[in-house]
C-alpha cells in the first residue's frame, strides 16, 4: 500500500507480537512513519519494538514531508490528528475516524512507548556548548540551539533516547527470549549501552562528529560569529544538524550489533 503520511510505497513487514506470533506493519522509510491497523500498536513485543528500531534506523534517509490531509489506506476517509498522553509524554498520531488504524511517525512512536525523554534545562544548556544546529527527530527540519528549544516547524521537543527505558526494553526482550530459547544479550551489554547513552557519552559523540565534519571539509577555520538585526550571535554551520535520536540509535547498535544477532 502507499504510505498515508506521504503516499510513497510502504513496505509490509512482520514484527514479533506479545504472547507469540507476528504482526504485519506498513513501514515507510520516506517519511519515517508506520501504519498500524486497529489494535496492532499495543501488540508489539519488546523484541518487536527493537526490530522496528533496527528497521527504521538502518534504512533512514532524508525525510519526505508529511501531507496536510492524510487519508485512511482502507476507507480513504481523512485521518484526524489526535493528541494523547503516555507516561508523562505527549505524543500525536493520525487515526481513521472509522477505526481502521492509525499513522504515527517513528519519533512519536518512541514518545508513546516512553523510550525517549525531553532534555532538562540543564542538559539543554550543556548541549549548546557542543552543538549549534540540530535536526528535528520528527520532521527533519533544522533547529538552531541559539534560538529554539523545540522544532520551529513541527513543535516537537528536543529528545534523547532514555537509557533506562532502552534498558527495560532490552531486559524485556531478554526475558522473552529466555522463554523461547533465543540468543540472549549479556547483561554487560545492557550496562555498557546505558553508559553510552548517558549525556556524557552523547557529548563525546557530538564532539567526535563535529571533528570528523571539520576534517572532511579540509579543516576550514572556525566560522566567525556574526550578528543579526536583533543583536543575536549566529554561527554559520557548514554541516546539517545532528539528530539526537539518530545519535542514540548509532550508540545502541554499536553495542548490541556487536554481540551477534540479538533480535
Ligand atoms: Zn511515508
Ligand atoms: Zn478507515
Ligand atoms: Zn520538526
PDB file of C-alpha atoms and ligand atoms in Angstrom:
ATOM      1  CA  UNK A   1       0.000   0.000   0.000  1.00  0.00           C
ATOM      2  CA  UNK A   2       1.013   3.640  -0.260  1.00  0.00           C
ATOM      3  CA  UNK A   3       2.019   5.363   2.965  1.00  0.00           C
ATOM      4  CA  UNK A   4      -0.833   7.534   4.288  1.00  0.00           C
ATOM      5  CA  UNK A   5       1.744  10.044   5.571  1.00  0.00           C
ATOM      6  CA  UNK A   6       3.431  10.834   2.251  1.00  0.00           C
ATOM      7  CA  UNK A   7       1.987   8.492  -0.446  1.00  0.00           C
ATOM      8  CA  UNK A   8       5.355   6.772  -1.048  1.00  0.00           C
ATOM      9  CA  UNK A   9       5.161   2.965  -1.334  1.00  0.00           C
ATOM     10  CA  UNK A  10       5.253   1.458   2.167  1.00  0.00           C
ATOM     11  CA  UNK A  11       6.720  -1.986   2.875  1.00  0.00           C
ATOM     12  CA  UNK A  12       4.638  -4.525   4.752  1.00  0.00           C
ATOM     13  CA  UNK A  13       6.811  -6.246   7.337  1.00  0.00           C
ATOM     14  CA  UNK A  14       6.346  -8.762  10.137  1.00  0.00           C
ATOM     15  CA  UNK A  15       7.284  -7.907  13.728  1.00  0.00           C
ATOM     16  CA  UNK A  16       7.162 -10.027  16.877  1.00  0.00           C
ATOM     17  CA  UNK A  17       3.957  -9.878  18.829  1.00  0.00           C
ATOM     18  CA  UNK A  18       3.353 -10.192  22.529  1.00  0.00           C
ATOM     19  CA  UNK A  19       2.289 -13.740  23.504  1.00  0.00           C
ATOM     20  CA  UNK A  20       3.879 -15.079  20.331  1.00  0.00           C
ATOM     21  CA  UNK A  21       3.133 -14.794  16.654  1.00  0.00           C
ATOM     22  CA  UNK A  22       3.739 -11.867  14.339  1.00  0.00           C
ATOM     23  CA  UNK A  23       2.000  -8.685  13.385  1.00  0.00           C
ATOM     24  CA  UNK A  24       2.226  -7.031   9.949  1.00  0.00           C
ATOM     25  CA  UNK A  25       3.008  -3.307   9.892  1.00  0.00           C
ATOM     26  CA  UNK A  26       3.321  -0.956   6.937  1.00  0.00           C
ATOM     27  CA  UNK A  27       6.645   0.831   7.284  1.00  0.00           C
ATOM     28  CA  UNK A  28       7.557   3.945   5.272  1.00  0.00           C
ATOM     29  CA  UNK A  29      11.234   4.892   5.074  1.00  0.00           C
ATOM     30  CA  UNK A  30      10.479   8.053   3.079  1.00  0.00           C
ATOM     31  CA  UNK A  31       8.708   9.936   5.887  1.00  0.00           C
ATOM     32  CA  UNK A  32       9.815   7.663   8.773  1.00  0.00           C
ATOM     33  CA  UNK A  33       6.246   6.664   9.547  1.00  0.00           C
ATOM     34  CA  UNK A  34       4.352   3.486  10.392  1.00  0.00           C
ATOM     35  CA  UNK A  35       0.757   2.485   9.697  1.00  0.00           C
ATOM     36  CA  UNK A  36      -0.791   0.307  12.411  1.00  0.00           C
ATOM     37  CA  UNK A  37      -4.039  -1.445  11.603  1.00  0.00           C
ATOM     38  CA  UNK A  38      -6.512  -1.295  14.500  1.00  0.00           C
ATOM     39  CA  UNK A  39      -5.049  -2.675  17.750  1.00  0.00           C
ATOM     40  CA  UNK A  40      -1.648  -3.509  16.267  1.00  0.00           C
ATOM     41  CA  UNK A  41       0.372  -0.979  18.277  1.00  0.00           C
ATOM     42  CA  UNK A  42      -0.236  -2.426  21.760  1.00  0.00           C
ATOM     43  CA  UNK A  43       0.506  -5.914  20.402  1.00  0.00           C
ATOM     44  CA  UNK A  44       4.203  -5.339  19.641  1.00  0.00           C
ATOM     45  CA  UNK A  45       6.522  -7.254  21.971  1.00  0.00           C
ATOM     46  CA  UNK A  46       9.729  -5.697  23.349  1.00  0.00           C
ATOM     47  CA  UNK A  47      11.650  -7.620  20.681  1.00  0.00           C
ATOM     48  CA  UNK A  48       9.200  -6.284  18.084  1.00  0.00           C
ATOM     49  CA  UNK A  49       9.869  -2.722  19.262  1.00  0.00           C
ATOM     50  CA  UNK A  50      13.626  -3.340  18.944  1.00  0.00           C
ATOM     51  CA  UNK A  51      13.119  -4.864  15.466  1.00  0.00           C
ATOM     52  CA  UNK A  52      11.291  -1.700  14.467  1.00  0.00           C
ATOM     53  CA  UNK A  53      14.202   0.403  15.813  1.00  0.00           C
ATOM     54  CA  UNK A  54      16.638  -1.562  13.698  1.00  0.00           C
ATOM     55  CA  UNK A  55      14.442  -1.295  10.626  1.00  0.00           C
ATOM     56  CA  UNK A  56      13.745   2.439  10.900  1.00  0.00           C
ATOM     57  CA  UNK A  57      17.267   3.389  11.883  1.00  0.00           C
ATOM     58  CA  UNK A  58      19.038   1.087   9.439  1.00  0.00           C
ATOM     59  CA  UNK A  59      17.201   2.450   6.398  1.00  0.00           C
ATOM     60  CA  UNK A  60      16.916   6.086   7.385  1.00  0.00           C
ATOM     61  CA  UNK A  61      17.178   8.713   4.682  1.00  0.00           C
ATOM     62  CA  UNK A  62      16.297  12.350   4.119  1.00  0.00           C
ATOM     63  CA  UNK A  63      12.698  12.819   5.197  1.00  0.00           C
ATOM     64  CA  UNK A  64       9.755  13.376   2.882  1.00  0.00           C
ATOM     65  CA  UNK A  65       7.328  15.957   4.250  1.00  0.00           C
ATOM     66  CA  UNK A  66       4.040  14.739   5.644  1.00  0.00           C
ATOM     67  CA  UNK A  67       0.835  15.547   3.763  1.00  0.00           C
ATOM     68  CA  UNK A  68      -1.594  18.028   5.299  1.00  0.00           C
ATOM     69  CA  UNK A  69      -4.598  15.814   4.630  1.00  0.00           C
ATOM     70  CA  UNK A  70      -3.722  12.132   5.104  1.00  0.00           C
ATOM     71  CA  UNK A  71      -6.212   9.516   4.044  1.00  0.00           C
ATOM     72  CA  UNK A  72      -7.002   6.130   5.554  1.00  0.00           C
ATOM     73  CA  UNK A  73      -5.485   3.431   3.298  1.00  0.00           C
ATOM     74  CA  UNK A  74      -8.547   1.235   3.950  1.00  0.00           C
ATOM     75  CA  UNK A  75     -11.546   3.597   3.533  1.00  0.00           C
ATOM     76  CA  UNK A  76      -9.994   6.862   2.147  1.00  0.00           C
ATOM     77  CA  UNK A  77     -11.518   8.983   4.912  1.00  0.00           C
ATOM     78  CA  UNK A  78      -9.290  11.836   6.098  1.00  0.00           C
ATOM     79  CA  UNK A  79      -7.287  10.840   9.181  1.00  0.00           C
ATOM     80  CA  UNK A  80      -7.797  13.034  12.217  1.00  0.00           C
ATOM     81  CA  UNK A  81      -4.865  14.361  14.212  1.00  0.00           C
ATOM     82  CA  UNK A  82      -5.054  13.010  17.742  1.00  0.00           C
ATOM     83  CA  UNK A  83      -3.118  14.120  20.815  1.00  0.00           C
ATOM     84  CA  UNK A  84      -2.516  11.621  23.546  1.00  0.00           C
ATOM     85  CA  UNK A  85      -0.506  11.132  26.705  1.00  0.00           C
ATOM     86  CA  UNK A  86       1.523   8.103  27.822  1.00  0.00           C
ATOM     87  CA  UNK A  87       3.785   8.074  30.884  1.00  0.00           C
ATOM     88  CA  UNK A  88       4.062  11.915  31.037  1.00  0.00           C
ATOM     89  CA  UNK A  89       4.961  12.045  27.340  1.00  0.00           C
ATOM     90  CA  UNK A  90       2.697  13.928  24.980  1.00  0.00           C
ATOM     91  CA  UNK A  91       2.546  12.365  21.546  1.00  0.00           C
ATOM     92  CA  UNK A  92       0.377  12.614  18.455  1.00  0.00           C
ATOM     93  CA  UNK A  93      -0.828  10.360  15.698  1.00  0.00           C
ATOM     94  CA  UNK A  94      -3.382  10.376  12.876  1.00  0.00           C
ATOM     95  CA  UNK A  95      -6.312   7.980  13.177  1.00  0.00           C
ATOM     96  CA  UNK A  96      -9.062   6.757  10.903  1.00  0.00           C
ATOM     97  CA  UNK A  97     -12.472   8.012  12.140  1.00  0.00           C
ATOM     98  CA  UNK A  98     -13.866   4.538  11.327  1.00  0.00           C
ATOM     99  CA  UNK A  99     -11.154   2.852  13.453  1.00  0.00           C
ATOM    100  CA  UNK A 100      -9.251   1.097  10.634  1.00  0.00           C
ATOM    101  CA  UNK A 101      -5.977   2.072  12.222  1.00  0.00           C
ATOM    102  CA  UNK A 102      -3.530   4.905  12.673  1.00  0.00           C
ATOM    103  CA  UNK A 103      -0.445   6.510  11.202  1.00  0.00           C
ATOM    104  CA  UNK A 104       2.365   7.594  13.514  1.00  0.00           C
ATOM    105  CA  UNK A 105       5.895   8.869  12.866  1.00  0.00           C
ATOM    106  CA  UNK A 106       8.727   6.815  14.319  1.00  0.00           C
ATOM    107  CA  UNK A 107       9.643   9.689  16.651  1.00  0.00           C
ATOM    108  CA  UNK A 108       6.093   9.955  18.015  1.00  0.00           C
ATOM    109  CA  UNK A 109       6.045   6.170  18.392  1.00  0.00           C
ATOM    110  CA  UNK A 110       9.175   6.438  20.571  1.00  0.00           C
ATOM    111  CA  UNK A 111       7.387   9.128  22.625  1.00  0.00           C
ATOM    112  CA  UNK A 112       4.359   6.877  23.014  1.00  0.00           C
ATOM    113  CA  UNK A 113       6.477   3.949  24.190  1.00  0.00           C
ATOM    114  CA  UNK A 114       8.359   6.221  26.628  1.00  0.00           C
ATOM    115  CA  UNK A 115      11.700   5.340  25.030  1.00  0.00           C
ATOM    116  CA  UNK A 116      12.734   8.955  24.540  1.00  0.00           C
ATOM    117  CA  UNK A 117      12.635  11.780  27.039  1.00  0.00           C
ATOM    118  CA  UNK A 118      12.807  15.551  26.729  1.00  0.00           C
ATOM    119  CA  UNK A 119      16.010  17.338  27.700  1.00  0.00           C
ATOM    120  CA  UNK A 120      16.172  19.163  31.027  1.00  0.00           C
ATOM    121  CA  UNK A 121      17.065  22.881  31.073  1.00  0.00           C
ATOM    122  CA  UNK A 122      20.496  21.964  32.447  1.00  0.00           C
ATOM    123  CA  UNK A 123      21.132  19.424  29.679  1.00  0.00           C
ATOM    124  CA  UNK A 124      19.980  21.921  27.075  1.00  0.00           C
ATOM    125  CA  UNK A 125      22.470  24.470  28.395  1.00  0.00           C
ATOM    126  CA  UNK A 126      25.246  21.880  28.297  1.00  0.00           C
ATOM    127  CA  UNK A 127      24.193  20.751  24.808  1.00  0.00           C
ATOM    128  CA  UNK A 128      24.653  24.270  23.453  1.00  0.00           C
ATOM    129  CA  UNK A 129      28.375  24.024  24.282  1.00  0.00           C
ATOM    130  CA  UNK A 130      28.681  21.021  21.949  1.00  0.00           C
ATOM    131  CA  UNK A 131      26.325  21.776  19.052  1.00  0.00           C
ATOM    132  CA  UNK A 132      24.703  24.764  17.374  1.00  0.00           C
ATOM    133  CA  UNK A 133      22.454  23.107  14.862  1.00  0.00           C
ATOM    134  CA  UNK A 134      20.286  20.038  15.355  1.00  0.00           C
ATOM    135  CA  UNK A 135      17.979  18.202  13.019  1.00  0.00           C
ATOM    136  CA  UNK A 136      14.432  17.666  14.271  1.00  0.00           C
ATOM    137  CA  UNK A 137      13.941  13.971  15.083  1.00  0.00           C
ATOM    138  CA  UNK A 138      10.326  14.186  13.906  1.00  0.00           C
ATOM    139  CA  UNK A 139      10.224  16.240  10.678  1.00  0.00           C
ATOM    140  CA  UNK A 140      13.937  16.548   9.882  1.00  0.00           C
ATOM    141  CA  UNK A 141      13.835  20.353   9.920  1.00  0.00           C
ATOM    142  CA  UNK A 142      16.707  22.445  11.314  1.00  0.00           C
ATOM    143  CA  UNK A 143      16.743  23.546  14.964  1.00  0.00           C
ATOM    144  CA  UNK A 144      19.123  26.337  15.879  1.00  0.00           C
ATOM    145  CA  UNK A 145      20.025  25.982  19.541  1.00  0.00           C
ATOM    146  CA  UNK A 146      20.745  29.717  19.744  1.00  0.00           C
ATOM    147  CA  UNK A 147      17.025  30.489  19.367  1.00  0.00           C
ATOM    148  CA  UNK A 148      14.975  27.314  19.608  1.00  0.00           C
ATOM    149  CA  UNK A 149      14.190  24.848  22.378  1.00  0.00           C
ATOM    150  CA  UNK A 150      11.797  22.875  20.154  1.00  0.00           C
ATOM    151  CA  UNK A 151      11.395  22.387  16.405  1.00  0.00           C
ATOM    152  CA  UNK A 152      10.130  25.682  14.900  1.00  0.00           C
ATOM    153  CA  UNK A 153       8.393  23.761  12.081  1.00  0.00           C
ATOM    154  CA  UNK A 154       6.540  20.918  13.852  1.00  0.00           C
ATOM    155  CA  UNK A 155       6.935  21.910  17.541  1.00  0.00           C
ATOM    156  CA  UNK A 156       8.417  18.527  18.508  1.00  0.00           C
ATOM    157  CA  UNK A 157      10.509  18.868  21.675  1.00  0.00           C
ATOM    158  CA  UNK A 158      14.215  18.046  21.768  1.00  0.00           C
ATOM    159  CA  UNK A 159      14.514  14.452  22.903  1.00  0.00           C
ATOM    160  CA  UNK A 160      17.146  11.820  23.520  1.00  0.00           C
ATOM    161  CA  UNK A 161      16.806   8.074  23.959  1.00  0.00           C
ATOM    162  CA  UNK A 162      16.182   7.364  27.620  1.00  0.00           C
ATOM    163  CA  UNK A 163      18.865   4.870  28.714  1.00  0.00           C
ATOM    164  CA  UNK A 164      16.614   3.489  31.459  1.00  0.00           C
ATOM    165  CA  UNK A 165      13.720   2.843  29.070  1.00  0.00           C
ATOM    166  CA  UNK A 166      16.041   1.292  26.476  1.00  0.00           C
ATOM    167  CA  UNK A 167      17.482  -0.902  29.258  1.00  0.00           C
ATOM    168  CA  UNK A 168      13.993  -2.022  30.312  1.00  0.00           C
ATOM    169  CA  UNK A 169      13.048  -2.828  26.699  1.00  0.00           C
ATOM    170  CA  UNK A 170      16.255  -4.835  26.244  1.00  0.00           C
ATOM    171  CA  UNK A 171      15.563  -6.610  29.506  1.00  0.00           C
ATOM    172  CA  UNK A 172      12.004  -7.495  28.484  1.00  0.00           C
ATOM    173  CA  UNK A 173      13.276  -8.773  25.136  1.00  0.00           C
ATOM    174  CA  UNK A 174      15.856 -10.843  27.008  1.00  0.00           C
ATOM    175  CA  UNK A 175      13.265 -12.392  29.318  1.00  0.00           C
ATOM    176  CA  UNK A 176      11.003 -13.246  26.387  1.00  0.00           C
ATOM    177  CA  UNK A 177      14.000 -14.706  24.514  1.00  0.00           C
ATOM    178  CA  UNK A 178      14.820 -16.890  27.522  1.00  0.00           C
ATOM    179  CA  UNK A 179      11.373 -18.474  27.219  1.00  0.00           C
ATOM    180  CA  UNK A 180      11.788 -19.253  23.526  1.00  0.00           C
ATOM    181  CA  UNK A 181      15.477 -20.208  23.876  1.00  0.00           C
ATOM    182  CA  UNK A 182      16.736 -17.422  21.561  1.00  0.00           C
ATOM    183  CA  UNK A 183      20.191 -15.812  21.867  1.00  0.00           C
ATOM    184  CA  UNK A 184      20.486 -13.583  24.946  1.00  0.00           C
ATOM    185  CA  UNK A 185      22.045 -10.176  25.280  1.00  0.00           C
ATOM    186  CA  UNK A 186      24.655 -10.440  28.022  1.00  0.00           C
ATOM    187  CA  UNK A 187      23.843  -8.177  30.980  1.00  0.00           C
ATOM    188  CA  UNK A 188      27.141  -6.432  30.495  1.00  0.00           C
ATOM    189  CA  UNK A 189      25.989  -5.252  27.066  1.00  0.00           C
ATOM    190  CA  UNK A 190      22.894  -3.625  28.541  1.00  0.00           C
ATOM    191  CA  UNK A 191      25.061  -1.871  31.129  1.00  0.00           C
ATOM    192  CA  UNK A 192      27.561  -0.723  28.515  1.00  0.00           C
ATOM    193  CA  UNK A 193      24.704   0.547  26.409  1.00  0.00           C
ATOM    194  CA  UNK A 194      23.216   2.538  29.252  1.00  0.00           C
ATOM    195  CA  UNK A 195      26.586   4.168  29.929  1.00  0.00           C
ATOM    196  CA  UNK A 196      26.951   5.071  26.246  1.00  0.00           C
ATOM    197  CA  UNK A 197      23.532   6.651  26.172  1.00  0.00           C
ATOM    198  CA  UNK A 198      24.149   8.923  29.158  1.00  0.00           C
ATOM    199  CA  UNK A 199      24.577  12.597  28.296  1.00  0.00           C
ATOM    200  CA  UNK A 200      28.380  12.478  28.681  1.00  0.00           C
ATOM    201  CA  UNK A 201      28.519   9.813  26.022  1.00  0.00           C
ATOM    202  CA  UNK A 202      26.313  11.967  23.808  1.00  0.00           C
ATOM    203  CA  UNK A 203      28.588  14.951  24.137  1.00  0.00           C
ATOM    204  CA  UNK A 204      31.636  12.856  23.279  1.00  0.00           C
ATOM    205  CA  UNK A 205      29.831  11.551  20.195  1.00  0.00           C
ATOM    206  CA  UNK A 206      28.756  15.060  19.199  1.00  0.00           C
ATOM    207  CA  UNK A 207      32.297  16.391  19.550  1.00  0.00           C
ATOM    208  CA  UNK A 208      33.684  13.460  17.552  1.00  0.00           C
ATOM    209  CA  UNK A 209      31.143  14.087  14.805  1.00  0.00           C
ATOM    210  CA  UNK A 210      31.980  17.803  14.679  1.00  0.00           C
ATOM    211  CA  UNK A 211      35.698  16.986  14.402  1.00  0.00           C
ATOM    212  CA  UNK A 212      35.027  14.491  11.645  1.00  0.00           C
ATOM    213  CA  UNK A 213      32.928  17.026   9.711  1.00  0.00           C
ATOM    214  CA  UNK A 214      35.662  19.600  10.098  1.00  0.00           C
ATOM    215  CA  UNK A 215      38.318  17.168   8.826  1.00  0.00           C
ATOM    216  CA  UNK A 216      36.090  16.189   5.883  1.00  0.00           C
ATOM    217  CA  UNK A 217      35.731  19.854   4.972  1.00  0.00           C
ATOM    218  CA  UNK A 218      39.533  20.251   4.889  1.00  0.00           C
ATOM    219  CA  UNK A 219      39.828  21.951   8.273  1.00  0.00           C
ATOM    220  CA  UNK A 220      38.327  25.328   7.447  1.00  0.00           C
ATOM    221  CA  UNK A 221      38.870  27.968  10.132  1.00  0.00           C
ATOM    222  CA  UNK A 222      36.063  28.047  12.712  1.00  0.00           C
ATOM    223  CA  UNK A 223      33.266  30.257  11.355  1.00  0.00           C
ATOM    224  CA  UNK A 224      33.209  33.755  12.808  1.00  0.00           C
ATOM    225  CA  UNK A 225      30.049  34.608  14.752  1.00  0.00           C
ATOM    226  CA  UNK A 226      28.018  37.302  13.010  1.00  0.00           C
ATOM    227  CA  UNK A 227      25.241  39.463  14.369  1.00  0.00           C
ATOM    228  CA  UNK A 228      21.722  39.687  13.017  1.00  0.00           C
ATOM    229  CA  UNK A 229      19.416  42.670  13.360  1.00  0.00           C
ATOM    230  CA  UNK A 230      18.304  41.500  16.812  1.00  0.00           C
ATOM    231  CA  UNK A 231      21.869  41.550  18.057  1.00  0.00           C
ATOM    232  CA  UNK A 232      21.929  37.769  18.491  1.00  0.00           C
ATOM    233  CA  UNK A 233      25.089  35.871  17.636  1.00  0.00           C
ATOM    234  CA  UNK A 234      24.668  33.458  14.727  1.00  0.00           C
ATOM    235  CA  UNK A 235      27.278  30.852  13.951  1.00  0.00           C
ATOM    236  CA  UNK A 236      27.186  29.725  10.340  1.00  0.00           C
ATOM    237  CA  UNK A 237      27.254  25.949  10.232  1.00  0.00           C
ATOM    238  CA  UNK A 238      28.591  24.014   7.279  1.00  0.00           C
ATOM    239  CA  UNK A 239      27.031  20.637   8.000  1.00  0.00           C
ATOM    240  CA  UNK A 240      23.416  19.693   8.508  1.00  0.00           C
ATOM    241  CA  UNK A 241      22.406  19.441  12.134  1.00  0.00           C
ATOM    242  CA  UNK A 242      22.705  16.349  14.261  1.00  0.00           C
ATOM    243  CA  UNK A 243      19.629  14.281  15.040  1.00  0.00           C
ATOM    244  CA  UNK A 244      19.910  13.352  18.743  1.00  0.00           C
ATOM    245  CA  UNK A 245      17.771  10.236  18.343  1.00  0.00           C
ATOM    246  CA  UNK A 246      19.899   9.028  15.404  1.00  0.00           C
ATOM    247  CA  UNK A 247      22.988   9.554  17.520  1.00  0.00           C
ATOM    248  CA  UNK A 248      21.456   7.461  20.315  1.00  0.00           C
ATOM    249  CA  UNK A 249      20.428   4.722  17.863  1.00  0.00           C
ATOM    250  CA  UNK A 250      24.006   4.662  16.499  1.00  0.00           C
ATOM    251  CA  UNK A 251      25.224   4.103  20.067  1.00  0.00           C
ATOM    252  CA  UNK A 252      22.570   1.434  20.632  1.00  0.00           C
ATOM    253  CA  UNK A 253      23.516  -0.584  17.567  1.00  0.00           C
ATOM    254  CA  UNK A 254      27.258  -0.096  18.041  1.00  0.00           C
ATOM    255  CA  UNK A 255      26.794  -2.008  21.308  1.00  0.00           C
ATOM    256  CA  UNK A 256      24.079  -4.555  20.616  1.00  0.00           C
ATOM    257  CA  UNK A 257      25.019  -5.013  16.943  1.00  0.00           C
ATOM    258  CA  UNK A 258      28.464  -6.209  18.051  1.00  0.00           C
ATOM    259  CA  UNK A 259      27.204  -9.110  20.145  1.00  0.00           C
ATOM    260  CA  UNK A 260      25.554 -11.040  17.382  1.00  0.00           C
ATOM    261  CA  UNK A 261      22.033 -11.049  16.154  1.00  0.00           C
ATOM    262  CA  UNK A 262      20.016 -10.433  19.304  1.00  0.00           C
ATOM    263  CA  UNK A 263      16.592  -9.803  17.959  1.00  0.00           C
TER     264      UNK A 263
HETATM  265 ZN1  LIG B   1       5.536   7.947   4.245  1.00  0.00          ZN
HETATM  266 ZN1  LIG B   2     -10.543   3.927   7.529  1.00  0.00          ZN
HETATM  267 ZN1  LIG B   3      10.172  19.151  13.425  1.00  0.00          ZN
END
